Amino acid sequence: MDAAKKVAVVVGGGSGMGRASAELLAGQGATVAVLDLPGGKGEEAASALGGAATFHACDVTDAEGTEAALNSVLEVHDAIHIAVNTAGGGVSKRVIGKDGPLPLAEFQRIIELNLIATFNLNRLQAWHMSKNEPDATGERGVIINTSSIAAFEGQIGQVPYTAAKAGIAGMSLTMARDLGGLGIRVLAIAPSLFATGLLEGAPEQLIADLTKDAAFPKRAGLPQEYAWLVEAIVKNPMLNGQTIRLDGGQRFAPR
């Protein structure tokens, strides 16, 4: 798919990998709708892109609010062709701690924030994409979700996060099969440690310790490197139904 003159929704587009993706797509001629938490960095990110972007407040754990945010994108831009979903997060807590078992509510919260919110976004994004006129190749849209290499080598304390990200990875092929007849592709990117969020501006020694198991490069990934993979996925119609690791050959050790 050629991003030029297409509408791209970037969820979590106010910072990090989402913002880098929004900037890249806007630079290729896409109209970008930045969805992010109200009061966060999303409005500033959209403003920095000038007339190529709009901001739509969205808390992905609010199902009805998410639907309203996507509807507002349709009201302004008439279509959604590209969806990049980067919102999510986790905590490090063992299944059994000094005070007893991990509270079930903690597990449910991480699943809700990552897996359920992603599926909710996907079902709504796909519905809007299904109404697009197909391009010359029959394609109507592409959905890119964000998993993690923790889906495959979760570390100690990451059981809820691993379960959520493994679920996102597991949806790729089945959802691609569900939507293939409509000309909609579905993929996930599974990054390793990236210089975003808490790691942004972290001490060099800490980053070195966390990435020592990578093959090359032995450093945190950069947001624009995530965006470059988004670009490749959008452009290449044969990329579909898979989860692509973006990790410099890193495999997480147990801790």
PDB file of N, CA, C and O in Angstrom, residues 106-147:
ATOM      1  N   GLU A 106      -4.468  -7.473  39.127  1.00  0.00           N
ATOM      2  CA  GLU A 106      -3.255  -7.002  38.455  1.00  0.00           C
ATOM      3  C   GLU A 106      -3.104  -7.697  37.105  1.00  0.00           C
ATOM      4  O   GLU A 106      -2.747  -7.073  36.114  1.00  0.00           O
ATOM      5  N   PHE A 107      -3.328  -9.007  37.095  1.00  0.00           N
ATOM      6  CA  PHE A 107      -3.263  -9.755  35.840  1.00  0.00           C
ATOM      7  C   PHE A 107      -4.328  -9.250  34.869  1.00  0.00           C
ATOM      8  O   PHE A 107      -4.052  -8.992  33.692  1.00  0.00           O
ATOM      9  N   GLN A 108      -5.525  -9.076  35.350  1.00  0.00           N
ATOM     10  CA  GLN A 108      -6.621  -8.624  34.495  1.00  0.00           C
ATOM     11  C   GLN A 108      -6.345  -7.239  33.915  1.00  0.00           C
ATOM     12  O   GLN A 108      -6.665  -6.971  32.750  1.00  0.00           O
ATOM     13  N   ARG A 109      -5.724  -6.377  34.718  1.00  0.00           N
ATOM     14  CA  ARG A 109      -5.444  -5.007  34.253  1.00  0.00           C
ATOM     15  C   ARG A 109      -4.470  -5.008  33.076  1.00  0.00           C
ATOM     16  O   ARG A 109      -4.663  -4.283  32.087  1.00  0.00           O
ATOM     17  N   ILE A 110      -3.428  -5.834  33.160  1.00  0.00           N
ATOM     18  CA  ILE A 110      -2.434  -5.876  32.090  1.00  0.00           C
ATOM     19  C   ILE A 110      -3.025  -6.518  30.831  1.00  0.00           C
ATOM     20  O   ILE A 110      -2.748  -6.080  29.709  1.00  0.00           O
ATOM     21  N   ILE A 111      -3.842  -7.547  31.010  1.00  0.00           N
ATOM     22  CA  ILE A 111      -4.506  -8.162  29.860  1.00  0.00           C
ATOM     23  C   ILE A 111      -5.453  -7.158  29.199  1.00  0.00           C
ATOM     24  O   ILE A 111      -5.521  -7.050  27.967  1.00  0.00           O
ATOM     25  N   GLU A 112      -6.172  -6.406  30.012  1.00  0.00           N
ATOM     26  CA  GLU A 112      -7.104  -5.400  29.488  1.00  0.00           C
ATOM     27  C   GLU A 112      -6.367  -4.314  28.711  1.00  0.00           C
ATOM     28  O   GLU A 112      -6.774  -3.943  27.602  1.00  0.00           O
ATOM     29  N   LEU A 113      -5.280  -3.809  29.275  1.00  0.00           N
ATOM     30  CA  LEU A 113      -4.538  -2.710  28.657  1.00  0.00           C
ATOM     31  C   LEU A 113      -3.895  -3.116  27.340  1.00  0.00           C
ATOM     32  O   LEU A 113      -3.861  -2.324  26.391  1.00  0.00           O
ATOM     33  N   ASN A 114      -3.386  -4.323  27.270  1.00  0.00           N
ATOM     34  CA  ASN A 114      -2.635  -4.744  26.096  1.00  0.00           C
ATOM     35  C   ASN A 114      -3.465  -5.579  25.125  1.00  0.00           C
ATOM     36  O   ASN A 114      -3.678  -5.172  23.980  1.00  0.00           O
ATOM     37  N   LEU A 115      -3.939  -6.721  25.567  1.00  0.00           N
ATOM     38  CA  LEU A 115      -4.586  -7.665  24.651  1.00  0.00           C
ATOM     39  C   LEU A 115      -6.014  -7.269  24.294  1.00  0.00           C
ATOM     40  O   LEU A 115      -6.378  -7.177  23.115  1.00  0.00           O
ATOM     41  N   ILE A 116      -6.852  -7.051  25.300  1.00  0.00           N
ATOM     42  CA  ILE A 116      -8.256  -6.748  25.016  1.00  0.00           C
ATOM     43  C   ILE A 116      -8.382  -5.409  24.301  1.00  0.00           C
ATOM     44  O   ILE A 116      -9.166  -5.272  23.346  1.00  0.00           O
ATOM     45  N   ALA A 117      -7.610  -4.428  24.728  1.00  0.00           N
ATOM     46  CA  ALA A 117      -7.657  -3.121  24.067  1.00  0.00           C
ATOM     47  C   ALA A 117      -7.214  -3.227  22.611  1.00  0.00           C
ATOM     48  O   ALA A 117      -7.799  -2.587  21.724  1.00  0.00           O
ATOM     49  N   THR A 118      -6.189  -4.041  22.353  1.00  0.00           N
ATOM     50  CA  THR A 118      -5.730  -4.221  20.967  1.00  0.00           C
ATOM     51  C   THR A 118      -6.802  -4.876  20.116  1.00  0.00           C
ATOM     52  O   THR A 118      -7.074  -4.450  18.982  1.00  0.00           O
ATOM     53  N   PHE A 119      -7.441  -5.925  20.646  1.00  0.00           N
ATOM     54  CA  PHE A 119      -8.500  -6.571  19.870  1.00  0.00           C
ATOM     55  C   PHE A 119      -9.658  -5.606  19.619  1.00  0.00           C
ATOM     56  O   PHE A 119     -10.221  -5.573  18.507  1.00  0.00           O
ATOM     57  N   ASN A 120     -10.007  -4.821  20.617  1.00  0.00           N
ATOM     58  CA  ASN A 120     -11.098  -3.866  20.428  1.00  0.00           C
ATOM     59  C   ASN A 120     -10.756  -2.870  19.322  1.00  0.00           C
ATOM     60  O   ASN A 120     -11.590  -2.568  18.454  1.00  0.00           O
ATOM     61  N   LEU A 121      -9.536  -2.364  19.339  1.00  0.00           N
ATOM     62  CA  LEU A 121      -9.093  -1.469  18.273  1.00  0.00           C
ATOM     63  C   LEU A 121      -9.174  -2.168  16.917  1.00  0.00           C
ATOM     64  O   LEU A 121      -9.688  -1.604  15.944  1.00  0.00           O
ATOM     65  N   ASN A 122      -8.687  -3.398  16.867  1.00  0.00           N
ATOM     66  CA  ASN A 122      -8.640  -4.123  15.593  1.00  0.00           C
ATOM     67  C   ASN A 122     -10.016  -4.349  15.003  1.00  0.00           C
ATOM     68  O   ASN A 122     -10.235  -4.169  13.800  1.00  0.00           O
ATOM     69  N   ARG A 123     -10.970  -4.767  15.842  1.00  0.00           N
ATOM     70  CA  ARG A 123     -12.298  -5.077  15.303  1.00  0.00           C
ATOM     71  C   ARG A 123     -12.953  -3.817  14.742  1.00  0.00           C
ATOM     72  O   ARG A 123     -13.627  -3.866  13.701  1.00  0.00           O
ATOM     73  N   LEU A 124     -12.725  -2.690  15.416  1.00  0.00           N
ATOM     74  CA  LEU A 124     -13.306  -1.434  14.953  1.00  0.00           C
ATOM     75  C   LEU A 124     -12.562  -0.894  13.733  1.00  0.00           C
ATOM     76  O   LEU A 124     -13.180  -0.428  12.760  1.00  0.00           O
ATOM     77  N   GLN A 125     -11.235  -0.952  13.769  1.00  0.00           N
ATOM     78  CA  GLN A 125     -10.447  -0.488  12.624  1.00  0.00           C
ATOM     79  C   GLN A 125     -10.764  -1.311  11.378  1.00  0.00           C
ATOM     80  O   GLN A 125     -10.933  -0.757  10.278  1.00  0.00           O
ATOM     81  N   ALA A 126     -10.850  -2.626  11.550  1.00  0.00           N
ATOM     82  CA  ALA A 126     -11.145  -3.496  10.406  1.00  0.00           C
ATOM     83  C   ALA A 126     -12.532  -3.203   9.827  1.00  0.00           C
ATOM     84  O   ALA A 126     -12.728  -3.234   8.599  1.00  0.00           O
ATOM     85  N   TRP A 127     -13.495  -2.927  10.693  1.00  0.00           N
ATOM     86  CA  TRP A 127     -14.842  -2.612  10.225  1.00  0.00           C
ATOM     87  C   TRP A 127     -14.823  -1.364   9.340  1.00  0.00           C
ATOM     88  O   TRP A 127     -15.428  -1.347   8.260  1.00  0.00           O
ATOM     89  N   HIS A 128     -14.111  -0.343   9.787  1.00  0.00           N
ATOM     90  CA  HIS A 128     -14.031   0.881   8.982  1.00  0.00           C
ATOM     91  C   HIS A 128     -13.266   0.626   7.683  1.00  0.00           C
ATOM     92  O   HIS A 128     -13.642   1.124   6.616  1.00  0.00           O
ATOM     93  N   MET A 129     -12.177  -0.159   7.758  1.00  0.00           N
ATOM     94  CA  MET A 129     -11.397  -0.459   6.549  1.00  0.00           C
ATOM     95  C   MET A 129     -12.226  -1.243   5.536  1.00  0.00           C
ATOM     96  O   MET A 129     -12.046  -1.083   4.320  1.00  0.00           O
ATOM     97  N   SER A 130     -13.115  -2.101   6.024  1.00  0.00           N
ATOM     98  CA  SER A 130     -13.903  -2.942   5.118  1.00  0.00           C
ATOM     99  C   SER A 130     -14.787  -2.117   4.190  1.00  0.00           C
ATOM    100  O   SER A 130     -15.236  -2.623   3.153  1.00  0.00           O
ATOM    101  N   LYS A 131     -15.023  -0.864   4.544  1.00  0.00           N
ATOM    102  CA  LYS A 131     -15.874   0.011   3.731  1.00  0.00           C
ATOM    103  C   LYS A 131     -15.083   0.799   2.688  1.00  0.00           C
ATOM    104  O   LYS A 131     -15.677   1.524   1.877  1.00  0.00           O
ATOM    105  N   ASN A 132     -13.743   0.665   2.724  1.00  0.00           N
ATOM    106  CA  ASN A 132     -12.907   1.369   1.747  1.00  0.00           C
ATOM    107  C   ASN A 132     -13.071   0.758   0.362  1.00  0.00           C
ATOM    108  O   ASN A 132     -13.305  -0.448   0.213  1.00  0.00           O
ATOM    109  N   GLU A 133     -12.891   1.582  -0.656  1.00  0.00           N
ATOM    110  CA  GLU A 133     -12.774   1.053  -2.014  1.00  0.00           C
ATOM    111  C   GLU A 133     -11.411   0.373  -2.130  1.00  0.00           C
ATOM    112  O   GLU A 133     -10.396   0.959  -1.760  1.00  0.00           O
ATOM    113  N   PRO A 134     -11.345  -0.853  -2.629  1.00  0.00           N
ATOM    114  CA  PRO A 134     -10.042  -1.512  -2.758  1.00  0.00           C
ATOM    115  C   PRO A 134      -9.176  -0.817  -3.793  1.00  0.00           C
ATOM    116  O   PRO A 134      -9.682  -0.231  -4.751  1.00  0.00           O
ATOM    117  N   ASP A 135      -7.854  -0.892  -3.567  1.00  0.00           N
ATOM    118  CA  ASP A 135      -6.944  -0.318  -4.556  1.00  0.00           C
ATOM    119  C   ASP A 135      -6.798  -1.293  -5.727  1.00  0.00           C
ATOM    120  O   ASP A 135      -7.508  -2.303  -5.815  1.00  0.00           O
ATOM    121  N   ALA A 136      -5.862  -1.007  -6.612  1.00  0.00           N
ATOM    122  CA  ALA A 136      -5.728  -1.808  -7.830  1.00  0.00           C
ATOM    123  C   ALA A 136      -5.367  -3.261  -7.538  1.00  0.00           C
ATOM    124  O   ALA A 136      -5.627  -4.152  -8.357  1.00  0.00           O
ATOM    125  N   THR A 137      -4.783  -3.508  -6.370  1.00  0.00           N
ATOM    126  CA  THR A 137      -4.402  -4.880  -5.999  1.00  0.00           C
ATOM    127  C   THR A 137      -5.463  -5.571  -5.142  1.00  0.00           C
ATOM    128  O   THR A 137      -5.287  -6.721  -4.749  1.00  0.00           O
ATOM    129  N   GLY A 138      -6.541  -4.858  -4.816  1.00  0.00           N
ATOM    130  CA  GLY A 138      -7.594  -5.411  -3.974  1.00  0.00           C
ATOM    131  C   GLY A 138      -7.430  -5.129  -2.499  1.00  0.00           C
ATOM    132  O   GLY A 138      -8.213  -5.610  -1.683  1.00  0.00           O
ATOM    133  N   GLU A 139      -6.419  -4.339  -2.147  1.00  0.00           N
ATOM    134  CA  GLU A 139      -6.151  -4.071  -0.729  1.00  0.00           C
ATOM    135  C   GLU A 139      -7.001  -2.919  -0.214  1.00  0.00           C
ATOM    136  O   GLU A 139      -7.144  -1.881  -0.865  1.00  0.00           O
ATOM    137  N   ARG A 140      -7.553  -3.116   1.002  1.00  0.00           N
ATOM    138  CA  ARG A 140      -8.360  -2.072   1.634  1.00  0.00           C
ATOM    139  C   ARG A 140      -7.681  -1.477   2.873  1.00  0.00           C
ATOM    140  O   ARG A 140      -8.019  -0.358   3.275  1.00  0.00           O
ATOM    141  N   GLY A 141      -6.789  -2.227   3.508  1.00  0.00           N
ATOM    142  CA  GLY A 141      -6.183  -1.696   4.723  1.00  0.00           C
ATOM    143  C   GLY A 141      -5.122  -2.609   5.284  1.00  0.00           C
ATOM    144  O   GLY A 141      -4.976  -3.769   4.884  1.00  0.00           O
ATOM    145  N   VAL A 142      -4.371  -2.066   6.243  1.00  0.00           N
ATOM    146  CA  VAL A 142      -3.347  -2.841   6.937  1.00  0.00           C
ATOM    147  C   VAL A 142      -3.341  -2.442   8.406  1.00  0.00           C
ATOM    148  O   VAL A 142      -3.367  -1.253   8.739  1.00  0.00           O
ATOM    149  N   ILE A 143      -3.334  -3.447   9.269  1.00  0.00           N
ATOM    150  CA  ILE A 143      -3.315  -3.243  10.714  1.00  0.00           C
ATOM    151  C   ILE A 143      -1.990  -3.751  11.264  1.00  0.00           C
ATOM    152  O   ILE A 143      -1.600  -4.894  10.993  1.00  0.00           O
ATOM    153  N   ILE A 144      -1.303  -2.915  12.049  1.00  0.00           N
ATOM    154  CA  ILE A 144      -0.018  -3.282  12.645  1.00  0.00           C
ATOM    155  C   ILE A 144      -0.134  -3.142  14.155  1.00  0.00           C
ATOM    156  O   ILE A 144      -0.338  -2.038  14.677  1.00  0.00           O
ATOM    157  N   ASN A 145      -0.033  -4.249  14.853  1.00  0.00           N
ATOM    158  CA  ASN A 145      -0.096  -4.262  16.311  1.00  0.00           C
ATOM    159  C   ASN A 145       1.308  -4.342  16.906  1.00  0.00           C
ATOM    160  O   ASN A 145       2.278  -4.626  16.198  1.00  0.00           O
ATOM    161  N   THR A 146       1.390  -4.134  18.215  1.00  0.00           N
ATOM    162  CA  THR A 146       2.687  -4.184  18.895  1.00  0.00           C
ATOM    163  C   THR A 146       2.681  -5.284  19.944  1.00  0.00           C
ATOM    164  O   THR A 146       1.964  -5.208  20.942  1.00  0.00           O
ATOM    165  N   SER A 147       3.471  -6.304  19.681  1.00  0.00           N
ATOM    166  CA  SER A 147       3.700  -7.372  20.646  1.00  0.00           C
ATOM    167  C   SER A 147       5.008  -7.056  21.377  1.00  0.00           C
ATOM    168  O   SER A 147       5.316  -5.902  21.639  1.00  0.00           O
TER     169      SER A 147
END
